[in-house]
Amino acid sequence: MVKHIVLYFLKDKSPETKNQIKSRFMSMKGKIDCLRDIEVGVDFLGSQRSADISLTCLFDSREDMEKYAVHPVHLPVKEYVLSVCEKSISCDYETEE
């Protein structure tokens, strides 16, 4: 199993923008065969070190994660998210699940 975790820092931290990103990410659920699971978190604390949005995706393999990266359902979501983000950081790792 492979986990793909991304933390997003938004230009506009409004609830509307956060909800729009969450909605767009969740719209991929069930539409990309290689995406085993997806979870989106919206930060409520708002501290100086907090990210605004977290994305966790689960894949069976690294190859599936690579397919997801270029999947036609994912690309417009990625394009939108990049347009509203100031920066992002990620961590990708294999699990023993």
mmCIF file with all atom_site columns, N, CA and C in Angstrom, residues 2-10 21-22 25 28 35 37-43 49-59 65 68-69 74 77-78 81-82 85-93:
data_model
loop_
_atom_site.group_PDB
_atom_site.id
_atom_site.type_symbol
_atom_site.label_atom_id
_atom_site.label_alt_id
_atom_site.label_comp_id
_atom_site.label_asym_id
_atom_site.label_entity_id
_atom_site.label_seq_id
_atom_site.pdbx_PDB_ins_code
_atom_site.Cartn_x
_atom_site.Cartn_y
_atom_site.Cartn_z
_atom_site.occupancy
_atom_site.B_iso_or_equiv
_atom_site.pdbx_formal_charge
_atom_site.auth_seq_id
_atom_site.auth_comp_id
_atom_site.auth_asym_id
_atom_site.auth_atom_id
_atom_site.pdbx_PDB_model_num
ATOM 1   N N  . VAL A 1 2  ? 0.368   2.287  -0.645  1.00 0.00 ? 2  VAL A N  1
ATOM 2   C CA . VAL A 1 2  ? 1.071   3.562  -0.711  1.00 0.00 ? 2  VAL A CA 1
ATOM 3   C C  . VAL A 1 2  ? 0.132   4.652  -0.218  1.00 0.00 ? 2  VAL A C  1
ATOM 4   N N  . LYS A 1 3  ? 0.642   5.505  0.671   1.00 0.00 ? 3  LYS A N  1
ATOM 5   C CA . LYS A 1 3  ? -0.112  6.677  1.124   1.00 0.00 ? 3  LYS A CA 1
ATOM 6   C C  . LYS A 1 3  ? 0.519   7.924  0.539   1.00 0.00 ? 3  LYS A C  1
ATOM 7   N N  . HIS A 1 4  ? -0.341  8.795  0.068   1.00 0.00 ? 4  HIS A N  1
ATOM 8   C CA . HIS A 1 4  ? 0.044   10.086 -0.505  1.00 0.00 ? 4  HIS A CA 1
ATOM 9   C C  . HIS A 1 4  ? -0.641  11.140 0.355   1.00 0.00 ? 4  HIS A C  1
ATOM 10  N N  . ILE A 1 5  ? 0.152   11.911 1.085   1.00 0.00 ? 5  ILE A N  1
ATOM 11  C CA . ILE A 1 5  ? -0.395  12.923 1.982   1.00 0.00 ? 5  ILE A CA 1
ATOM 12  C C  . ILE A 1 5  ? 0.113   14.287 1.535   1.00 0.00 ? 5  ILE A C  1
ATOM 13  N N  . VAL A 1 6  ? -0.819  15.223 1.353   1.00 0.00 ? 6  VAL A N  1
ATOM 14  C CA . VAL A 1 6  ? -0.453  16.576 0.943   1.00 0.00 ? 6  VAL A CA 1
ATOM 15  C C  . VAL A 1 6  ? -1.107  17.570 1.898   1.00 0.00 ? 6  VAL A C  1
ATOM 16  N N  . LEU A 1 7  ? -0.341  18.563 2.314   1.00 0.00 ? 7  LEU A N  1
ATOM 17  C CA . LEU A 1 7  ? -0.862  19.663 3.116   1.00 0.00 ? 7  LEU A CA 1
ATOM 18  C C  . LEU A 1 7  ? -0.839  20.910 2.253   1.00 0.00 ? 7  LEU A C  1
ATOM 19  N N  . TYR A 1 8  ? -1.972  21.599 2.214   1.00 0.00 ? 8  TYR A N  1
ATOM 20  C CA . TYR A 1 8  ? -2.123  22.779 1.370   1.00 0.00 ? 8  TYR A CA 1
ATOM 21  C C  . TYR A 1 8  ? -2.270  24.034 2.214   1.00 0.00 ? 8  TYR A C  1
ATOM 22  N N  . PHE A 1 9  ? -1.583  25.083 1.783   1.00 0.00 ? 9  PHE A N  1
ATOM 23  C CA . PHE A 1 9  ? -1.668  26.402 2.395   1.00 0.00 ? 9  PHE A CA 1
ATOM 24  C C  . PHE A 1 9  ? -2.309  27.321 1.355   1.00 0.00 ? 9  PHE A C  1
ATOM 25  N N  . LEU A 1 10 ? -3.470  27.849 1.666   1.00 0.00 ? 10 LEU A N  1
ATOM 26  C CA . LEU A 1 10 ? -4.273  28.577 0.698   1.00 0.00 ? 10 LEU A CA 1
ATOM 27  C C  . LEU A 1 10 ? -3.969  30.068 0.665   1.00 0.00 ? 10 LEU A C  1
ATOM 28  N N  . ILE A 1 21 ? -12.506 23.284 -2.249  1.00 0.00 ? 21 ILE A N  1
ATOM 29  C CA . ILE A 1 21 ? -11.409 22.333 -2.440  1.00 0.00 ? 21 ILE A CA 1
ATOM 30  C C  . ILE A 1 21 ? -11.818 20.947 -1.954  1.00 0.00 ? 21 ILE A C  1
ATOM 31  N N  . LYS A 1 22 ? -12.394 20.885 -0.763  1.00 0.00 ? 22 LYS A N  1
ATOM 32  C CA . LYS A 1 22 ? -12.833 19.585 -0.235  1.00 0.00 ? 22 LYS A CA 1
ATOM 33  C C  . LYS A 1 22 ? -13.821 18.922 -1.188  1.00 0.00 ? 22 LYS A C  1
ATOM 34  N N  . PHE A 1 25 ? -11.979 17.599 -4.311  1.00 0.00 ? 25 PHE A N  1
ATOM 35  C CA . PHE A 1 25 ? -11.235 16.372 -4.023  1.00 0.00 ? 25 PHE A CA 1
ATOM 36  C C  . PHE A 1 25 ? -12.186 15.183 -3.869  1.00 0.00 ? 25 PHE A C  1
ATOM 37  N N  . MET A 1 28 ? -13.726 13.035 -6.744  1.00 0.00 ? 28 MET A N  1
ATOM 38  C CA . MET A 1 28 ? -12.957 11.992 -7.421  1.00 0.00 ? 28 MET A CA 1
ATOM 39  C C  . MET A 1 28 ? -13.262 10.604 -6.869  1.00 0.00 ? 28 MET A C  1
ATOM 40  N N  . LEU A 1 35 ? -7.496  4.722  -7.296  1.00 0.00 ? 35 LEU A N  1
ATOM 41  C CA . LEU A 1 35 ? -7.577  5.462  -6.038  1.00 0.00 ? 35 LEU A CA 1
ATOM 42  C C  . LEU A 1 35 ? -8.417  4.647  -5.062  1.00 0.00 ? 35 LEU A C  1
ATOM 43  N N  . ASP A 1 37 ? -8.727  4.892  -1.668  1.00 0.00 ? 37 ASP A N  1
ATOM 44  C CA . ASP A 1 37 ? -9.469  5.678  -0.686  1.00 0.00 ? 37 ASP A CA 1
ATOM 45  C C  . ASP A 1 37 ? -8.944  7.110  -0.706  1.00 0.00 ? 37 ASP A C  1
ATOM 46  N N  . ILE A 1 38 ? -9.791  8.032  -0.268  1.00 0.00 ? 38 ILE A N  1
ATOM 47  C CA . ILE A 1 38 ? -9.413  9.441  -0.201  1.00 0.00 ? 38 ILE A CA 1
ATOM 48  C C  . ILE A 1 38 ? -10.046 10.046 1.043   1.00 0.00 ? 38 ILE A C  1
ATOM 49  N N  . GLU A 1 39 ? -9.279  10.908 1.705   1.00 0.00 ? 39 GLU A N  1
ATOM 50  C CA . GLU A 1 39 ? -9.773  11.618 2.883   1.00 0.00 ? 39 GLU A CA 1
ATOM 51  C C  . GLU A 1 39 ? -9.285  13.056 2.795   1.00 0.00 ? 39 GLU A C  1
ATOM 52  N N  . VAL A 1 40 ? -10.175 13.978 3.105   1.00 0.00 ? 40 VAL A N  1
ATOM 53  C CA . VAL A 1 40 ? -9.835  15.397 3.078   1.00 0.00 ? 40 VAL A CA 1
ATOM 54  C C  . VAL A 1 40 ? -10.148 15.983 4.441   1.00 0.00 ? 40 VAL A C  1
ATOM 55  N N  . GLY A 1 41 ? -9.178  16.709 4.995   1.00 0.00 ? 41 GLY A N  1
ATOM 56  C CA . GLY A 1 41 ? -9.374  17.368 6.274   1.00 0.00 ? 41 GLY A CA 1
ATOM 57  C C  . GLY A 1 41 ? -9.296  18.874 6.112   1.00 0.00 ? 41 GLY A C  1
ATOM 58  N N  . VAL A 1 42 ? -10.197 19.576 6.783   1.00 0.00 ? 42 VAL A N  1
ATOM 59  C CA . VAL A 1 42 ? -10.197 21.039 6.779   1.00 0.00 ? 42 VAL A CA 1
ATOM 60  C C  . VAL A 1 42 ? -9.790  21.486 8.183   1.00 0.00 ? 42 VAL A C  1
ATOM 61  N N  . ASP A 1 43 ? -8.690  22.219 8.272   1.00 0.00 ? 43 ASP A N  1
ATOM 62  C CA . ASP A 1 43 ? -8.172  22.666 9.564   1.00 0.00 ? 43 ASP A CA 1
ATOM 63  C C  . ASP A 1 43 ? -9.161  23.586 10.274  1.00 0.00 ? 43 ASP A C  1
ATOM 64  N N  . ARG A 1 49 ? 1.167   27.665 12.472  1.00 0.00 ? 49 ARG A N  1
ATOM 65  C CA . ARG A 1 49 ? 1.831   26.555 11.797  1.00 0.00 ? 49 ARG A CA 1
ATOM 66  C C  . ARG A 1 49 ? 0.867   25.586 11.106  1.00 0.00 ? 49 ARG A C  1
ATOM 67  N N  . SER A 1 50 ? -0.422  25.883 11.139  1.00 0.00 ? 50 SER A N  1
ATOM 68  C CA . SER A 1 50 ? -1.433  24.995 10.552  1.00 0.00 ? 50 SER A CA 1
ATOM 69  C C  . SER A 1 50 ? -1.486  25.102 9.037   1.00 0.00 ? 50 SER A C  1
ATOM 70  N N  . ALA A 1 51 ? -1.610  23.955 8.395   1.00 0.00 ? 51 ALA A N  1
ATOM 71  C CA . ALA A 1 51 ? -1.997  23.920 6.989   1.00 0.00 ? 51 ALA A CA 1
ATOM 72  C C  . ALA A 1 51 ? -3.510  24.111 6.948   1.00 0.00 ? 51 ALA A C  1
ATOM 73  N N  . ASP A 1 52 ? -4.036  24.516 5.799   1.00 0.00 ? 52 ASP A N  1
ATOM 74  C CA . ASP A 1 52 ? -5.477  24.766 5.684   1.00 0.00 ? 52 ASP A CA 1
ATOM 75  C C  . ASP A 1 52 ? -6.266  23.518 5.320   1.00 0.00 ? 52 ASP A C  1
ATOM 76  N N  . ILE A 1 53 ? -5.669  22.677 4.475   1.00 0.00 ? 53 ILE A N  1
ATOM 77  C CA . ILE A 1 53 ? -6.333  21.474 3.970   1.00 0.00 ? 53 ILE A CA 1
ATOM 78  C C  . ILE A 1 53 ? -5.336  20.329 3.979   1.00 0.00 ? 53 ILE A C  1
ATOM 79  N N  . SER A 1 54 ? -5.798  19.144 4.335   1.00 0.00 ? 54 SER A N  1
ATOM 80  C CA . SER A 1 54 ? -4.973  17.946 4.173   1.00 0.00 ? 54 SER A CA 1
ATOM 81  C C  . SER A 1 54 ? -5.682  16.987 3.227   1.00 0.00 ? 54 SER A C  1
ATOM 82  N N  . LEU A 1 55 ? -4.885  16.329 2.417   1.00 0.00 ? 55 LEU A N  1
ATOM 83  C CA . LEU A 1 55 ? -5.387  15.307 1.493   1.00 0.00 ? 55 LEU A CA 1
ATOM 84  C C  . LEU A 1 55 ? -4.613  14.032 1.758   1.00 0.00 ? 55 LEU A C  1
ATOM 85  N N  . THR A 1 56 ? -5.329  12.935 1.978   1.00 0.00 ? 56 THR A N  1
ATOM 86  C CA . THR A 1 56 ? -4.703  11.631 2.133   1.00 0.00 ? 56 THR A CA 1
ATOM 87  C C  . THR A 1 56 ? -5.328  10.690 1.113   1.00 0.00 ? 56 THR A C  1
ATOM 88  N N  . CYS A 1 57 ? -4.482  10.119 0.264   1.00 0.00 ? 57 CYS A N  1
ATOM 89  C CA . CYS A 1 57 ? -4.934  9.161  -0.739  1.00 0.00 ? 57 CYS A CA 1
ATOM 90  C C  . CYS A 1 57 ? -4.238  7.828  -0.495  1.00 0.00 ? 57 CYS A C  1
ATOM 91  N N  . LEU A 1 58 ? -4.949  6.749  -0.751  1.00 0.00 ? 58 LEU A N  1
ATOM 92  C CA . LEU A 1 58 ? -4.426  5.404  -0.562  1.00 0.00 ? 58 LEU A CA 1
ATOM 93  C C  . LEU A 1 58 ? -4.446  4.670  -1.904  1.00 0.00 ? 58 LEU A C  1
ATOM 94  N N  . PHE A 1 59 ? -3.313  4.043  -2.221  1.00 0.00 ? 59 PHE A N  1
ATOM 95  C CA . PHE A 1 59 ? -3.162  3.294  -3.470  1.00 0.00 ? 59 PHE A CA 1
ATOM 96  C C  . PHE A 1 59 ? -2.595  1.916  -3.156  1.00 0.00 ? 59 PHE A C  1
ATOM 97  N N  . MET A 1 65 ? -0.338  5.093  -7.982  1.00 0.00 ? 65 MET A N  1
ATOM 98  C CA . MET A 1 65 ? -0.214  6.507  -7.654  1.00 0.00 ? 65 MET A CA 1
ATOM 99  C C  . MET A 1 65 ? 0.209   7.302  -8.892  1.00 0.00 ? 65 MET A C  1
ATOM 100 N N  . TYR A 1 68 ? -2.839  7.741  -11.117 1.00 0.00 ? 68 TYR A N  1
ATOM 101 C CA . TYR A 1 68 ? -3.698  8.775  -10.532 1.00 0.00 ? 68 TYR A CA 1
ATOM 102 C C  . TYR A 1 68 ? -3.198  10.168 -10.911 1.00 0.00 ? 68 TYR A C  1
ATOM 103 N N  . ALA A 1 69 ? -1.887  10.359 -10.859 1.00 0.00 ? 69 ALA A N  1
ATOM 104 C CA . ALA A 1 69 ? -1.301  11.676 -11.111 1.00 0.00 ? 69 ALA A CA 1
ATOM 105 C C  . ALA A 1 69 ? -1.683  12.235 -12.476 1.00 0.00 ? 69 ALA A C  1
ATOM 106 N N  . HIS A 1 74 ? -8.544  13.505 -12.276 1.00 0.00 ? 74 HIS A N  1
ATOM 107 C CA . HIS A 1 74 ? -7.694  14.197 -11.304 1.00 0.00 ? 74 HIS A CA 1
ATOM 108 C C  . HIS A 1 74 ? -7.137  15.519 -11.833 1.00 0.00 ? 74 HIS A C  1
ATOM 109 N N  . VAL A 1 77 ? -9.004  18.853 -11.152 1.00 0.00 ? 77 VAL A N  1
ATOM 110 C CA . VAL A 1 77 ? -9.017  19.108 -9.709  1.00 0.00 ? 77 VAL A CA 1
ATOM 111 C C  . VAL A 1 77 ? -7.657  19.663 -9.298  1.00 0.00 ? 77 VAL A C  1
ATOM 112 N N  . LYS A 1 78 ? -6.607  19.026 -9.761  1.00 0.00 ? 78 LYS A N  1
ATOM 113 C CA . LYS A 1 78 ? -5.248  19.486 -9.454  1.00 0.00 ? 78 LYS A CA 1
ATOM 114 C C  . LYS A 1 78 ? -5.025  20.910 -9.961  1.00 0.00 ? 78 LYS A C  1
ATOM 115 N N  . VAL A 1 81 ? -6.844  23.382 -7.642  1.00 0.00 ? 81 VAL A N  1
ATOM 116 C CA . VAL A 1 81 ? -6.206  23.469 -6.334  1.00 0.00 ? 81 VAL A CA 1
ATOM 117 C C  . VAL A 1 81 ? -4.901  24.257 -6.424  1.00 0.00 ? 81 VAL A C  1
ATOM 118 N N  . LEU A 1 82 ? -4.116  24.014 -7.447  1.00 0.00 ? 82 LEU A N  1
ATOM 119 C CA . LEU A 1 82 ? -2.870  24.765 -7.613  1.00 0.00 ? 82 LEU A CA 1
ATOM 120 C C  . LEU A 1 82 ? -3.132  26.258 -7.807  1.00 0.00 ? 82 LEU A C  1
ATOM 121 N N  . CYS A 1 85 ? -3.768  27.745 -4.204  1.00 0.00 ? 85 CYS A N  1
ATOM 122 C CA . CYS A 1 85 ? -2.791  27.450 -3.158  1.00 0.00 ? 85 CYS A CA 1
ATOM 123 C C  . CYS A 1 85 ? -1.579  28.358 -3.228  1.00 0.00 ? 85 CYS A C  1
ATOM 124 N N  . GLU A 1 86 ? -1.134  28.733 -2.053  1.00 0.00 ? 86 GLU A N  1
ATOM 125 C CA . GLU A 1 86 ? 0.112   29.483 -1.924  1.00 0.00 ? 86 GLU A CA 1
ATOM 126 C C  . GLU A 1 86 ? 1.291   28.525 -1.997  1.00 0.00 ? 86 GLU A C  1
ATOM 127 N N  . LYS A 1 87 ? 1.148   27.375 -1.307  1.00 0.00 ? 87 LYS A N  1
ATOM 128 C CA . LYS A 1 87 ? 2.170   26.333 -1.345  1.00 0.00 ? 87 LYS A CA 1
ATOM 129 C C  . LYS A 1 87 ? 1.567   25.037 -0.833  1.00 0.00 ? 87 LYS A C  1
ATOM 130 N N  . SER A 1 88 ? 2.294   23.953 -1.076  1.00 0.00 ? 88 SER A N  1
ATOM 131 C CA . SER A 1 88 ? 1.895   22.651 -0.552  1.00 0.00 ? 88 SER A CA 1
ATOM 132 C C  . SER A 1 88 ? 3.153   21.848 -0.226  1.00 0.00 ? 88 SER A C  1
ATOM 133 N N  . ILE A 1 89 ? 2.979   20.897 0.659   1.00 0.00 ? 89 ILE A N  1
ATOM 134 C CA . ILE A 1 89 ? 4.051   19.947 0.970   1.00 0.00 ? 89 ILE A CA 1
ATOM 135 C C  . ILE A 1 89 ? 3.443   18.561 0.978   1.00 0.00 ? 89 ILE A C  1
ATOM 136 N N  . SER A 1 90 ? 4.253   17.572 0.668   1.00 0.00 ? 90 SER A N  1
ATOM 137 C CA . SER A 1 90 ? 3.717   16.221 0.604   1.00 0.00 ? 90 SER A CA 1
ATOM 138 C C  . SER A 1 90 ? 4.660   15.200 1.208   1.00 0.00 ? 90 SER A C  1
ATOM 139 N N  . CYS A 1 91 ? 4.106   14.042 1.470   1.00 0.00 ? 91 CYS A N  1
ATOM 140 C CA . CYS A 1 91 ? 4.870   12.887 1.927   1.00 0.00 ? 91 CYS A CA 1
ATOM 141 C C  . CYS A 1 91 ? 4.206   11.660 1.310   1.00 0.00 ? 91 CYS A C  1
ATOM 142 N N  . ASP A 1 92 ? 5.008   10.845 0.650   1.00 0.00 ? 92 ASP A N  1
ATOM 143 C CA . ASP A 1 92 ? 4.523   9.616  0.023   1.00 0.00 ? 92 ASP A CA 1
ATOM 144 C C  . ASP A 1 92 ? 5.318   8.456  0.614   1.00 0.00 ? 92 ASP A C  1
ATOM 145 N N  . TYR A 1 93 ? 4.599   7.440  1.096   1.00 0.00 ? 93 TYR A N  1
ATOM 146 C CA . TYR A 1 93 ? 5.297   6.327  1.708   1.00 0.00 ? 93 TYR A CA 1
ATOM 147 C C  . TYR A 1 93 ? 4.518   5.035  1.557   1.00 0.00 ? 93 TYR A C  1
#
